[in-house]
XYZ file of C-alpha atoms in Angstrom:
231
model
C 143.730 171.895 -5.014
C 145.627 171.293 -2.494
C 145.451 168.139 0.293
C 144.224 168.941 3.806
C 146.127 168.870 6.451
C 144.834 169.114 10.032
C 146.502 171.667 12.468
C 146.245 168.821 14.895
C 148.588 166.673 13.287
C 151.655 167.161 15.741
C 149.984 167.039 18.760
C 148.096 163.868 18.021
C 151.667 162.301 16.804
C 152.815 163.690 20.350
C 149.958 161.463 22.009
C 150.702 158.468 20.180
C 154.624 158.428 21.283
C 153.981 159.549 24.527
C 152.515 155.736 25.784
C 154.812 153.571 23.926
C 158.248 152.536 25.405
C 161.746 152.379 23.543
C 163.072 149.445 22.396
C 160.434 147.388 23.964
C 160.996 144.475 21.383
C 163.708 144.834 19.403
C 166.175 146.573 21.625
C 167.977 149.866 21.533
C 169.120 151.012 17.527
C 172.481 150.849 17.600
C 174.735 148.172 19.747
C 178.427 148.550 20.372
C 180.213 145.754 18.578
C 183.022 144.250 21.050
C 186.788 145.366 19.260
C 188.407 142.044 17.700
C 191.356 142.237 20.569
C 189.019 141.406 23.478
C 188.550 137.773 22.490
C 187.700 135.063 24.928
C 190.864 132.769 26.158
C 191.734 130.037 27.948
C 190.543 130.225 31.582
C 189.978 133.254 31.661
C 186.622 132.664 33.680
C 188.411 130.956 36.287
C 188.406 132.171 39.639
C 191.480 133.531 40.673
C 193.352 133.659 44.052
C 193.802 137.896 45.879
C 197.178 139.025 45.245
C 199.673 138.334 47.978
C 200.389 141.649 50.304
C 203.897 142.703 50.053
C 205.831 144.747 52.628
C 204.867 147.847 52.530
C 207.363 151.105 53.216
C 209.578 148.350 55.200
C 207.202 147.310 57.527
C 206.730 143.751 57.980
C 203.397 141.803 57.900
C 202.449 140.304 60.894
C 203.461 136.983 61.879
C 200.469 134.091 62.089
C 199.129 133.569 64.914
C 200.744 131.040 67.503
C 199.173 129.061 70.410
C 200.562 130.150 73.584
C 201.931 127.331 75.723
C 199.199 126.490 78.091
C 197.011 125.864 75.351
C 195.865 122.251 75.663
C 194.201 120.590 72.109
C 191.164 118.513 73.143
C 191.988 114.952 72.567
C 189.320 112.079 71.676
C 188.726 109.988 74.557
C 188.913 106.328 73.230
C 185.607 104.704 74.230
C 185.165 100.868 74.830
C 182.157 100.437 72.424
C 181.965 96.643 72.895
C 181.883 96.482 77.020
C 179.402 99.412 76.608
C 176.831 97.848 74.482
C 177.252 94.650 76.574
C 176.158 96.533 80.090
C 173.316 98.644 78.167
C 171.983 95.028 76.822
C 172.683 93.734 80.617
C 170.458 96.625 82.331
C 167.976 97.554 79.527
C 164.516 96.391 79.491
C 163.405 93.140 77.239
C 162.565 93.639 74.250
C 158.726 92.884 74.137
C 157.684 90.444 71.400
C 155.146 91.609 68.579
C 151.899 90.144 68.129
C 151.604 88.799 64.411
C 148.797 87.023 62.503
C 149.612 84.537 59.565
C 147.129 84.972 56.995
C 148.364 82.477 54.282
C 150.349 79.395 53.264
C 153.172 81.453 52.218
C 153.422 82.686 55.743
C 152.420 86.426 55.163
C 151.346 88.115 57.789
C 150.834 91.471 59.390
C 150.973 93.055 62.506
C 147.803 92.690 65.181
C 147.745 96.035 66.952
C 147.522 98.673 64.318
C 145.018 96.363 62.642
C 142.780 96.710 65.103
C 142.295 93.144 66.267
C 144.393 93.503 69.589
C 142.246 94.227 72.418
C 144.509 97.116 73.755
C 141.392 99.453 74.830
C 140.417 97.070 77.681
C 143.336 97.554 79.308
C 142.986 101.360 79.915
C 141.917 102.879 83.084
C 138.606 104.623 81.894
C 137.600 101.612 79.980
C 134.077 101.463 79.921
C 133.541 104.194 82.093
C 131.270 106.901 80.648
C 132.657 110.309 79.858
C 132.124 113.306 81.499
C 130.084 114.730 78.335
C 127.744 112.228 78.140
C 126.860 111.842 82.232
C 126.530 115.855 81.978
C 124.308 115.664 78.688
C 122.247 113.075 80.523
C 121.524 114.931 83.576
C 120.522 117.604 82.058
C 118.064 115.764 79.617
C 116.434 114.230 83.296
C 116.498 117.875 84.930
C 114.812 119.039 81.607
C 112.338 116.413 81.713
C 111.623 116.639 85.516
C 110.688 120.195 84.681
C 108.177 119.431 81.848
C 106.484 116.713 84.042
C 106.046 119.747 87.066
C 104.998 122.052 84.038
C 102.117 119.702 83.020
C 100.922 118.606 86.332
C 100.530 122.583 87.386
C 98.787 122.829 83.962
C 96.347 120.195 84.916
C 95.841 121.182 88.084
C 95.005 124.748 86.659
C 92.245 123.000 84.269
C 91.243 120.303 86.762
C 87.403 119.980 87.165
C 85.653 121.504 90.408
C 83.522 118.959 92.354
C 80.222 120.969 93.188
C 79.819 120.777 97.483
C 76.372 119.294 98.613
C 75.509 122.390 99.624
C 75.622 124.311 96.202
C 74.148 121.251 94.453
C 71.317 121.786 95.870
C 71.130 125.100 96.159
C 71.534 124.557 92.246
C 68.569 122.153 92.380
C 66.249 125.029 93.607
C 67.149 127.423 91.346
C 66.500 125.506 88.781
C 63.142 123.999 90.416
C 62.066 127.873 90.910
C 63.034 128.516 87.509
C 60.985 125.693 85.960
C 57.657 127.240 87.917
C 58.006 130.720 86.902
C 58.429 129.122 83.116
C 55.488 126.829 83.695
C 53.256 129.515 85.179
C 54.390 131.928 82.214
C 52.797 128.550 79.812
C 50.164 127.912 81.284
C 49.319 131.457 81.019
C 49.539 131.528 77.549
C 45.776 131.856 75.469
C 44.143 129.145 74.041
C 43.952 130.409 70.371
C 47.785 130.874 69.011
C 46.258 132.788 65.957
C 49.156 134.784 65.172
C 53.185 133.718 64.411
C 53.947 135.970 67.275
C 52.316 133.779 69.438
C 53.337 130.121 68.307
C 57.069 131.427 68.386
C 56.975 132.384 72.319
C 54.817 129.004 73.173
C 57.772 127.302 71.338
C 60.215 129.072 73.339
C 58.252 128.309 76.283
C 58.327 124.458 75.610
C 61.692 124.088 74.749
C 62.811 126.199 78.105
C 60.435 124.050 79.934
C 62.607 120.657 78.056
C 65.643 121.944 78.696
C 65.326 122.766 83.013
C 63.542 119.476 83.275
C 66.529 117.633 81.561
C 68.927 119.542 84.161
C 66.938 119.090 87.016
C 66.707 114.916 86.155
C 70.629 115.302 85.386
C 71.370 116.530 88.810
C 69.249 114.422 90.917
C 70.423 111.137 89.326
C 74.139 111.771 89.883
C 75.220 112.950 92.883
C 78.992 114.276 92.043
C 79.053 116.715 89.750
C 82.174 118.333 88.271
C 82.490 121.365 87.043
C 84.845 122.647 84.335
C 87.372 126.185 84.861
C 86.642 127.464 81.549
């Protein structure tokens, strides 16, 4: 039988060529070969100098350019080196002497102000002087704590204790002396025979009610300030 062959064949050959590049490698097929009569000769790859111009339909090339007569050439002016170095030695400055230290035997030594040794900071105008950043920083730090000290002090002046007046202390002292009789009367009310839980339970209450005025009324008559809390 015979082979199969797809009908797909060409166009998938067609695909395939399309993404690859010629002579991407090996370079194109076929190469012209130079012709044996072009050889390479002696300086031949030697620059070489324009053709001169030659007169053209009897006309004449132009004549180079001449300097007219009142041109002038600027000259050198001969200086005196040796008198000028003299008078810029005679009015220059001194030549401050460096500041050395001598480490060794051998006489090595190295210079004192980049090393740090030199006291050349005192000498500045600002020295010791604080800076502007750190007087500002410190201000503020006092303002801030100026303001937390008012802070608290209104706080504890919003929780200080009240100091009860005369007045209401004893008006206190009654109420709590009337209290304690309508309690007592209430007790002594109370029947003989406490027969039942009901009963025992309010003759407890009683007592301890009874306890706890006469504590309060002692309390207050012993001390005579009495501060009160703003809960």
């Amino acid at each position: 039988p015979l082979r199969y062959i797809s009908k797909l064949k060409e166009l998938v050959k067609h695909e395939a060529d399309k993404n690859k590049s010629q002579w991407k490698t090996m370079g194109p097929a076929k190469v012209a070969v130079p012709s044996p009569n072009d050889f390479l000769q002696k300086r031949s790859k030697e620059p070489k100098l324009a053709p001169k111009k030659k007169e053209e339909d009897g006309k004449k090339l132009l004549p180079l350019s001449v300097p007219p007569r009142t041109y002038h050439p600027v000259t050198r002016i001969k200086k005196n080196f040796i008198s000028k170095n003299a008078l810029a030695v005679m009015t220059g400055e001194p030549k401050k002497p460096r500041h050395f230290c001598v480490d060794t035997r051998q006489g090595d030594k190295y210079l004192l102000e980049p090393s740090g040794l030199f006291p050349k900071y005192i000498k500045k105008k600002n020295y010791g002087v604080l800076p502007k950043y750190v007087t500002q920083r410190n201000e503020e730090m006092k303002r801030e704590e100026e303001e937390y000290q008012a802070s608290v002090l209104e706080q504890l002046k919003k929780n200080a204790m009240k100091v009860l007046s005369e007045e209401e202390r004893t008006n206190v002292l009654k109420a709590l002396k009337k209290n304690w009789e309508e309690i007592n009367r209430a007790y002594q009310g109370l029947p003989i025979v406490t027969d039942t839980r009901y009963k025992q339970m309010h003759k407890e209450e009683l007592e301890l009610k009874l306890k706890q005025l006469e504590h309060d009324i002692a309390a207050i008559e012993k001390h005579k300030c009495i501060y009160i809390a703003n809960i």
